[in-house]
Amino acid sequence: MQKFNIHTVQKGESLKSISQLYSLDAGALKLFHNNHCDVKDMILIELTGQKELFLPRTVVTDKNRLVKFGRGNSLIFQPENSFGRYGTTITIENDDHKNELKYETSVRWLKKEKQLHFFEIDRTSNLYLNEEEVNEIADLLAYKTSKVLYPLQISVDEKGKFNGIENLSIFKERWPAIKEEIYKEFDGETVDTYCGKIEKVINEPDAINLYLKNDYFIRTLFFGAYQSFGQDYETEITASFPVVDNPVEPQYKIRLEVDPLKGESGLVNIEGEGRLNDERSIYDFINKAPFSMIIEDSPVMNHEGSFRAVYYLNGQSLLIKSMYLECDIQLEKKKKISVVIAALTE
């Protein structure tokens, strides 16, 4: 991410006139430039033929391009009264095997209580698998039985991070009507199997919580990017992502960075990169162990996994316009999840 701006020196400009243009102390401008330029382009007293000057990233003539931060250069999550529709593409890769899911979702803010925001999530399109609408009976049944979950209500904390499912009790009420609809369209052992699976899930709150906690759309959109970025506009966090099926998700150490200057399109850019930072070994993850099977005073951390995220936020509301997240982990073969989310326009 770019750490500076560049001013192209015009004929007749001086160090003083340029510093006045940006309302910046001439000494501070010279110091910043000299710390970033080649030796041959350093300023001693006055400009001596320099064609470009390096400026601090937040030094601009158009102050509307500056991102509005809270205390500690924090991005403030303010989703009140928002409603958005999103297109989602999820790619799941296991070594050379790859599947791609596409669907559309609506997200409506409901209320705020006790530092938590409540949202209603609904799927608003059919499901597409590898660019084709699902039509295999197993895929259709998986899709149709999952309808019992929507609309789904979730809570999200003040950093924009998913907290939990809030309408677990309603799934049991919805199921009889969904089940009747399914049996009108399908019959046979496969149907019985899928209906049995979903009934097991909705009858166990812990099971359904775990099931929905692995929803890649929810976990990506509400990953928790609204952090305090400090004076250098970057921060380090430890976060988890459900890249594997494990009740205790793999932990990643991630450096998040925000550009204090909006882009040409008026969007705010956040980027994150990190790597796996977990005590569990590759074999622990393969065996779905919730903790390391080897207890050591100074454990060797497993770094065989990577994380990357790119956000573009609306420059006014600071809500997500589009984003990309990818997370991988080394098992017997590498497993990788990639999620693309983009706001849809009417």
GROMACS .gro file of C-alpha atoms in nm:
model
  346
    1MET     CA    1   0.000   0.000   0.000
    2GLN     CA    2   0.138   0.340  -0.096
    3LYS     CA    3   0.288   0.533   0.196
    4PHE     CA    4   0.332   0.870   0.026
    5ASN     CA    5   0.203   1.108  -0.240
    6ILE     CA    6   0.408   1.259  -0.519
    7HIS     CA    7   0.399   1.624  -0.625
    8THR     CA    8   0.525   1.695  -0.976
    9VAL     CA    9   0.726   2.016  -0.958
   10GLN     CA   10   0.599   2.285  -1.196
   11LYS     CA   11   0.806   2.560  -1.354
   12GLY     CA   12   0.854   2.850  -1.112
   13GLU     CA   13   0.763   2.653  -0.799
   14SER     CA   14   0.983   2.670  -0.491
   15LEU     CA   15   1.003   2.471  -0.171
   16LYS     CA   16   0.813   2.749   0.003
   17SER     CA   17   0.535   2.775  -0.258
   18ILE     CA   18   0.482   2.399  -0.260
   19SER     CA   19   0.469   2.383   0.119
   20GLN     CA   20   0.215   2.666   0.120
   21LEU     CA   21   0.007   2.485  -0.143
   22TYR     CA   22  -0.031   2.190   0.094
   23SER     CA   23  -0.037   2.392   0.419
   24LEU     CA   24   0.274   2.206   0.529
   25ASP     CA   25   0.582   2.336   0.707
   26ALA     CA   26   0.869   2.365   0.456
   27GLY     CA   27   1.110   2.194   0.693
   28ALA     CA   28   0.873   1.902   0.744
   29LEU     CA   29   0.823   1.868   0.368
   30LYS     CA   30   1.199   1.866   0.309
   31LEU     CA   31   1.258   1.609   0.583
   32PHE     CA   32   0.990   1.373   0.455
   33HIS     CA   33   1.111   1.403   0.095
   34ASN     CA   34   1.474   1.342   0.191
   35ASN     CA   35   1.377   1.030   0.387
   36HIS     CA   36   1.212   0.876   0.079
   37CYS     CA   37   1.406   0.997  -0.224
   38ASP     CA   38   1.732   0.887  -0.385
   39VAL     CA   39   2.044   1.065  -0.262
   40LYS     CA   40   2.076   1.261  -0.587
   41ASP     CA   41   1.726   1.407  -0.537
   42MET     CA   42   1.773   1.526  -0.179
   43ILE     CA   43   1.691   1.888  -0.094
   44LEU     CA   44   1.964   2.077   0.091
   45ILE     CA   45   1.831   2.431   0.114
   46GLU     CA   46   1.615   2.498  -0.193
   47LEU     CA   47   1.498   2.299  -0.493
   48THR     CA   48   1.780   2.226  -0.736
   49GLY     CA   49   1.606   2.069  -1.032
   50GLN     CA   50   1.403   1.800  -0.853
   51LYS     CA   51   1.118   1.688  -1.077
   52GLU     CA   52   0.910   1.523  -0.804
   53LEU     CA   53   0.869   1.567  -0.431
   54PHE     CA   54   0.757   1.299  -0.188
   55LEU     CA   55   0.474   1.410   0.042
   56PRO     CA   56   0.312   1.243   0.344
   57ARG     CA   57   0.013   1.032   0.239
   58THR     CA   58  -0.237   1.258   0.416
   59VAL     CA   59  -0.104   1.579   0.261
   60VAL     CA   60  -0.348   1.671  -0.018
   61THR     CA   61  -0.513   1.984  -0.148
   62ASP     CA   62  -0.859   1.820  -0.157
   63LYS     CA   63  -0.938   1.742   0.207
   64ASN     CA   64  -1.250   1.548   0.104
   65ARG     CA   65  -1.018   1.267  -0.003
   66LEU     CA   66  -0.910   1.207   0.356
   67VAL     CA   67  -1.071   0.912   0.532
   68LYS     CA   68  -1.268   1.008   0.842
   69PHE     CA   69  -1.125   0.820   1.139
   70GLY     CA   70  -1.226   0.798   1.501
   71ARG     CA   71  -0.994   0.803   1.801
   72GLY     CA   72  -0.665   0.621   1.741
   73ASN     CA   73  -0.729   0.627   1.366
   74SER     CA   74  -1.010   0.377   1.411
   75LEU     CA   75  -1.262   0.298   1.141
   76ILE     CA   76  -1.610   0.335   1.286
   77PHE     CA   77  -1.869   0.067   1.204
   78GLN     CA   78  -2.202   0.247   1.162
   79PRO     CA   79  -2.445   0.021   0.974
   80GLU     CA   80  -2.763   0.171   1.121
   81ASN     CA   81  -3.064   0.152   0.884
   82SER     CA   82  -2.855  -0.004   0.609
   83PHE     CA   83  -2.976  -0.253   0.350
   84GLY     CA   84  -2.760  -0.411   0.085
   85ARG     CA   85  -2.769  -0.685  -0.174
   86TYR     CA   86  -2.452  -0.876  -0.248
   87GLY     CA   87  -2.329  -1.116  -0.509
   88THR     CA   88  -2.101  -1.384  -0.365
   89THR     CA   89  -1.855  -1.624  -0.524
   90ILE     CA   90  -1.697  -1.890  -0.303
   91THR     CA   91  -1.417  -2.106  -0.439
   92ILE     CA   92  -1.311  -2.417  -0.249
   93GLU     CA   93  -0.984  -2.577  -0.358
   94ASN     CA   94  -0.832  -2.902  -0.238
   95ASP     CA   95  -0.503  -2.940  -0.423
   96ASP     CA   96  -0.614  -2.977  -0.787
   97HIS     CA   97  -0.987  -3.019  -0.712
   98LYS     CA   98  -1.191  -2.699  -0.732
   99ASN     CA   99  -1.557  -2.604  -0.685
  100GLU     CA  100  -1.716  -2.263  -0.722
  101LEU     CA  101  -2.045  -2.153  -0.564
  102LYS     CA  102  -2.235  -1.839  -0.661
  103TYR     CA  103  -2.546  -1.684  -0.511
  104GLU     CA  104  -2.699  -1.352  -0.406
  105THR     CA  105  -2.780  -1.240  -0.055
  106SER     CA  106  -2.951  -0.947   0.114
  107VAL     CA  107  -2.830  -0.796   0.441
  108ARG     CA  108  -3.062  -0.575   0.645
  109TRP     CA  109  -2.970  -0.396   0.968
  110LEU     CA  110  -3.234  -0.452   1.236
  111LYS     CA  111  -3.127  -0.290   1.562
  112LYS     CA  112  -2.846  -0.228   1.808
  113GLU     CA  113  -2.846  -0.361   2.163
  114LYS     CA  114  -2.565  -0.383   2.419
  115GLN     CA  115  -2.286  -0.293   2.173
  116LEU     CA  116  -2.412  -0.551   1.921
  117HIS     CA  117  -2.566  -0.486   1.581
  118PHE     CA  118  -2.838  -0.725   1.463
  119PHE     CA  119  -2.880  -0.813   1.095
  120GLU     CA  120  -3.118  -1.022   0.887
  121ILE     CA  121  -2.949  -1.230   0.617
  122ASP     CA  122  -3.152  -1.380   0.333
  123ARG     CA  123  -3.055  -1.567   0.019
  124THR     CA  124  -3.225  -1.402  -0.275
  125SER     CA  125  -3.120  -1.619  -0.570
  126ASN     CA  126  -3.074  -1.977  -0.675
  127LEU     CA  127  -2.742  -2.146  -0.608
  128TYR     CA  128  -2.497  -2.193  -0.894
  129LEU     CA  129  -2.228  -2.460  -0.880
  130ASN     CA  130  -1.942  -2.420  -1.127
  131GLU     CA  131  -2.147  -2.171  -1.333
  132GLU     CA  132  -2.449  -2.404  -1.360
  133GLU     CA  133  -2.768  -2.389  -1.157
  134VAL     CA  134  -2.765  -2.684  -0.917
  135ASN     CA  135  -2.965  -2.973  -1.061
  136GLU     CA  136  -2.810  -3.289  -0.918
  137ILE     CA  137  -3.054  -3.431  -0.664
  138ALA     CA  138  -2.798  -3.426  -0.381
  139ASP     CA  139  -2.711  -3.060  -0.448
  140LEU     CA  140  -3.076  -2.964  -0.486
  141LEU     CA  141  -3.169  -3.131  -0.159
  142ALA     CA  142  -2.880  -2.965   0.023
  143TYR     CA  143  -2.995  -2.629  -0.112
  144LYS     CA  144  -3.365  -2.681  -0.043
  145THR     CA  145  -3.318  -2.814   0.310
  146SER     CA  146  -3.092  -2.517   0.390
  147LYS     CA  147  -3.388  -2.286   0.319
  148VAL     CA  148  -3.506  -2.358   0.672
  149LEU     CA  149  -3.225  -2.130   0.791
  150TYR     CA  150  -3.334  -1.819   0.602
  151PRO     CA  151  -3.406  -1.543   0.678
  152LEU     CA  152  -3.127  -1.572   0.933
  153GLN     CA  153  -3.066  -1.326   1.215
  154ILE     CA  154  -2.713  -1.268   1.340
  155SER     CA  155  -2.536  -1.035   1.578
  156VAL     CA  156  -2.215  -0.849   1.500
  157ASP     CA  157  -1.985  -0.658   1.734
  158GLU     CA  158  -1.869  -0.297   1.702
  159LYS     CA  159  -1.564  -0.401   1.500
  160GLY     CA  160  -1.789  -0.556   1.238
  161LYS     CA  161  -1.710  -0.911   1.352
  162PHE     CA  162  -1.965  -1.193   1.352
  163ASN     CA  163  -2.081  -1.273   1.705
  164GLY     CA  164  -2.356  -1.534   1.685
  165ILE     CA  165  -2.689  -1.663   1.551
  166GLU     CA  166  -2.989  -1.496   1.713
  167ASN     CA  167  -3.300  -1.678   1.584
  168LEU     CA  168  -3.219  -2.044   1.650
  169SER     CA  169  -3.565  -2.123   1.789
  170ILE     CA  170  -3.748  -2.034   1.467
  171PHE     CA  171  -3.582  -2.306   1.259
  172LYS     CA  172  -3.793  -2.579   1.420
  173GLU     CA  173  -4.107  -2.381   1.343
  174ARG     CA  174  -4.014  -2.342   0.976
  175TRP     CA  175  -3.909  -2.702   0.916
  176PRO     CA  176  -4.251  -2.877   0.876
  177ALA     CA  177  -4.351  -2.650   0.585
  178ILE     CA  178  -4.009  -2.683   0.418
  179LYS     CA  179  -4.016  -3.062   0.465
  180GLU     CA  180  -4.363  -3.089   0.314
  181GLU     CA  181  -4.251  -2.887   0.012
  182ILE     CA  182  -3.948  -3.114  -0.037
  183TYR     CA  183  -4.151  -3.437  -0.023
  184LYS     CA  184  -4.393  -3.299  -0.281
  185GLU     CA  185  -4.101  -3.267  -0.522
  186PHE     CA  186  -3.877  -3.562  -0.427
  187ASP     CA  187  -3.896  -3.905  -0.269
  188GLY     CA  188  -3.668  -4.196  -0.186
  189GLU     CA  189  -3.386  -4.278   0.054
  190THR     CA  190  -3.174  -3.980  -0.046
  191VAL     CA  191  -3.454  -3.744   0.057
  192ASP     CA  192  -3.497  -3.924   0.388
  193THR     CA  193  -3.122  -3.899   0.449
  194TYR     CA  194  -3.103  -3.525   0.384
  195CYS     CA  195  -3.413  -3.449   0.586
  196GLY     CA  196  -3.277  -3.659   0.871
  197LYS     CA  197  -2.951  -3.465   0.863
  198ILE     CA  198  -3.116  -3.125   0.878
  199GLU     CA  199  -3.350  -3.240   1.157
  200LYS     CA  200  -3.051  -3.348   1.364
  201VAL     CA  201  -2.894  -3.007   1.315
  202ILE     CA  202  -3.198  -2.794   1.394
  203ASN     CA  203  -3.278  -2.999   1.705
  204GLU     CA  204  -2.934  -2.930   1.853
  205PRO     CA  205  -2.861  -2.558   1.910
  206ASP     CA  206  -2.487  -2.624   1.948
  207ALA     CA  207  -2.479  -2.817   1.621
  208ILE     CA  208  -2.661  -2.549   1.426
  209ASN     CA  209  -2.442  -2.278   1.578
  210LEU     CA  210  -2.133  -2.466   1.461
  211TYR     CA  211  -2.289  -2.529   1.119
  212LEU     CA  212  -2.371  -2.162   1.060
  213LYS     CA  213  -2.044  -2.042   1.208
  214ASN     CA  214  -1.885  -2.197   0.899
  215ASP     CA  215  -2.089  -1.983   0.658
  216TYR     CA  216  -1.819  -1.828   0.438
  217PHE     CA  217  -2.031  -1.533   0.327
  218ILE     CA  218  -2.116  -1.426   0.682
  219ARG     CA  219  -1.767  -1.485   0.815
  220THR     CA  220  -1.612  -1.286   0.529
  221LEU     CA  221  -1.850  -0.989   0.525
  222PHE     CA  222  -1.833  -0.970   0.904
  223PHE     CA  223  -1.467  -1.054   0.950
  224GLY     CA  224  -1.402  -0.754   1.174
  225ALA     CA  225  -1.203  -0.499   0.975
  226TYR     CA  226  -1.317  -0.195   1.177
  227GLN     CA  227  -1.006  -0.173   1.390
  228SER     CA  228  -0.797   0.100   1.549
  229PHE     CA  229  -0.507   0.143   1.307
  230GLY     CA  230  -0.282   0.376   1.508
  231GLN     CA  231  -0.055   0.651   1.381
  232ASP     CA  232   0.094   0.433   1.105
  233TYR     CA  233  -0.248   0.325   0.975
  234GLU     CA  234  -0.179  -0.041   1.041
  235THR     CA  235  -0.242  -0.295   1.313
  236GLU     CA  236  -0.181  -0.660   1.388
  237ILE     CA  237  -0.462  -0.891   1.494
  238THR     CA  238  -0.506  -1.259   1.566
  239ALA     CA  239  -0.817  -1.400   1.403
  240SER     CA  240  -0.964  -1.732   1.300
  241PHE     CA  241  -1.140  -1.849   0.984
  242PRO     CA  242  -1.328  -2.176   0.918
  243VAL     CA  243  -1.098  -2.298   0.641
  244VAL     CA  244  -1.126  -2.650   0.790
  245ASP     CA  245  -1.408  -2.829   0.968
  246ASN     CA  246  -1.294  -2.803   1.329
  247PRO     CA  247  -1.481  -2.678   1.639
  248VAL     CA  248  -1.171  -2.470   1.718
  249GLU     CA  249  -1.080  -2.276   1.406
  250PRO     CA  250  -0.720  -2.226   1.292
  251GLN     CA  251  -0.564  -1.905   1.423
  252TYR     CA  252  -0.392  -1.659   1.188
  253LYS     CA  253  -0.174  -1.363   1.274
  254ILE     CA  254  -0.273  -1.085   1.034
  255ARG     CA  255  -0.140  -0.737   0.962
  256LEU     CA  256  -0.419  -0.502   0.854
  257GLU     CA  257  -0.341  -0.174   0.681
  258VAL     CA  258  -0.574   0.108   0.578
  259ASP     CA  259  -0.502   0.380   0.325
  260PRO     CA  260  -0.583   0.716   0.492
  261LEU     CA  261  -0.656   0.857   0.147
  262LYS     CA  262  -0.961   0.757  -0.057
  263GLY     CA  263  -0.894   0.625  -0.404
  264GLU     CA  264  -0.990   0.799  -0.727
  265SER     CA  265  -1.332   0.631  -0.708
  266GLY     CA  266  -1.386   0.762  -0.354
  267LEU     CA  267  -1.349   0.422  -0.187
  268VAL     CA  268  -1.153   0.336   0.127
  269ASN     CA  269  -0.900   0.056   0.086
  270ILE     CA  270  -0.804  -0.194   0.358
  271GLU     CA  271  -0.558  -0.475   0.297
  272GLY     CA  272  -0.459  -0.762   0.519
  273GLU     CA  273  -0.192  -1.029   0.499
  274GLY     CA  274  -0.098  -1.297   0.745
  275ARG     CA  275  -0.004  -1.654   0.812
  276LEU     CA  276  -0.120  -1.945   1.022
  277ASN     CA  277  -0.007  -1.917   1.383
  278ASP     CA  278  -0.139  -2.223   1.564
  279GLU     CA  279   0.009  -2.479   1.804
  280ARG     CA  280  -0.164  -2.764   1.623
  281SER     CA  281   0.035  -2.955   1.365
  282ILE     CA  282  -0.075  -3.053   1.016
  283TYR     CA  283  -0.168  -3.395   1.155
  284ASP     CA  284  -0.371  -3.240   1.437
  285PHE     CA  285  -0.578  -3.053   1.178
  286ILE     CA  286  -0.615  -3.363   0.960
  287ASN     CA  287  -0.747  -3.550   1.265
  288LYS     CA  288  -0.977  -3.255   1.356
  289ALA     CA  289  -0.812  -3.212   1.695
  290PRO     CA  290  -0.936  -2.902   1.884
  291PHE     CA  291  -0.597  -2.863   2.053
  292SER     CA  292  -0.237  -2.975   2.005
  293MET     CA  293  -0.183  -3.342   2.086
  294ILE     CA  294   0.171  -3.263   2.204
  295ILE     CA  295   0.202  -3.049   2.516
  296GLU     CA  296   0.523  -2.846   2.529
  297ASP     CA  297   0.648  -2.555   2.738
  298SER     CA  298   0.767  -2.379   2.422
  299PRO     CA  299   0.549  -2.513   2.141
  300VAL     CA  300   0.664  -2.488   1.782
  301MET     CA  301   0.400  -2.288   1.599
  302ASN     CA  302   0.256  -2.417   1.275
  303HIS     CA  303   0.286  -2.151   1.002
  304GLU     CA  304   0.177  -2.372   0.711
  305GLY     CA  305  -0.108  -2.151   0.599
  306SER     CA  306  -0.167  -1.801   0.469
  307PHE     CA  307  -0.433  -1.532   0.477
  308ARG     CA  308  -0.508  -1.234   0.253
  309ALA     CA  309  -0.794  -0.984   0.238
  310VAL     CA  310  -0.870  -0.672   0.036
  311TYR     CA  311  -1.161  -0.440   0.121
  312TYR     CA  312  -1.315  -0.144  -0.059
  313LEU     CA  313  -1.549   0.059   0.161
  314ASN     CA  314  -1.795   0.332   0.066
  315GLY     CA  315  -1.612   0.658   0.131
  316GLN     CA  316  -1.909   0.812   0.313
  317SER     CA  317  -2.079   0.529   0.504
  318LEU     CA  318  -1.763   0.314   0.538
  319LEU     CA  319  -1.975   0.007   0.459
  320ILE     CA  320  -1.833  -0.264   0.235
  321LYS     CA  321  -1.874  -0.217  -0.140
  322SER     CA  322  -1.661  -0.514  -0.237
  323MET     CA  323  -1.401  -0.741  -0.085
  324TYR     CA  324  -1.185  -1.043  -0.145
  325LEU     CA  325  -1.065  -1.291   0.116
  326GLU     CA  326  -0.851  -1.599   0.072
  327CYS     CA  327  -0.736  -1.837   0.341
  328ASP     CA  328  -0.541  -2.160   0.304
  329ILE     CA  329  -0.392  -2.431   0.521
  330GLN     CA  330  -0.164  -2.725   0.454
  331LEU     CA  331  -0.323  -3.063   0.527
  332GLU     CA  332  -0.229  -3.378   0.334
  333LYS     CA  333  -0.297  -3.146   0.044
  334LYS     CA  334  -0.340  -2.771   0.060
  335LYS     CA  335  -0.695  -2.651   0.119
  336LYS     CA  336  -0.788  -2.300   0.013
  337ILE     CA  337  -1.106  -2.094   0.048
  338SER     CA  338  -1.152  -1.779  -0.161
  339VAL     CA  339  -1.451  -1.548  -0.119
  340VAL     CA  340  -1.548  -1.254  -0.340
  341ILE     CA  341  -1.833  -1.027  -0.227
  342ALA     CA  342  -1.962  -0.732  -0.427
  343ALA     CA  343  -2.253  -0.498  -0.358
  344LEU     CA  344  -2.522  -0.519  -0.626
  345THR     CA  345  -2.686  -0.210  -0.770
  346GLU     CA  346  -3.053  -0.202  -0.859
   0.00000   0.00000   0.00000
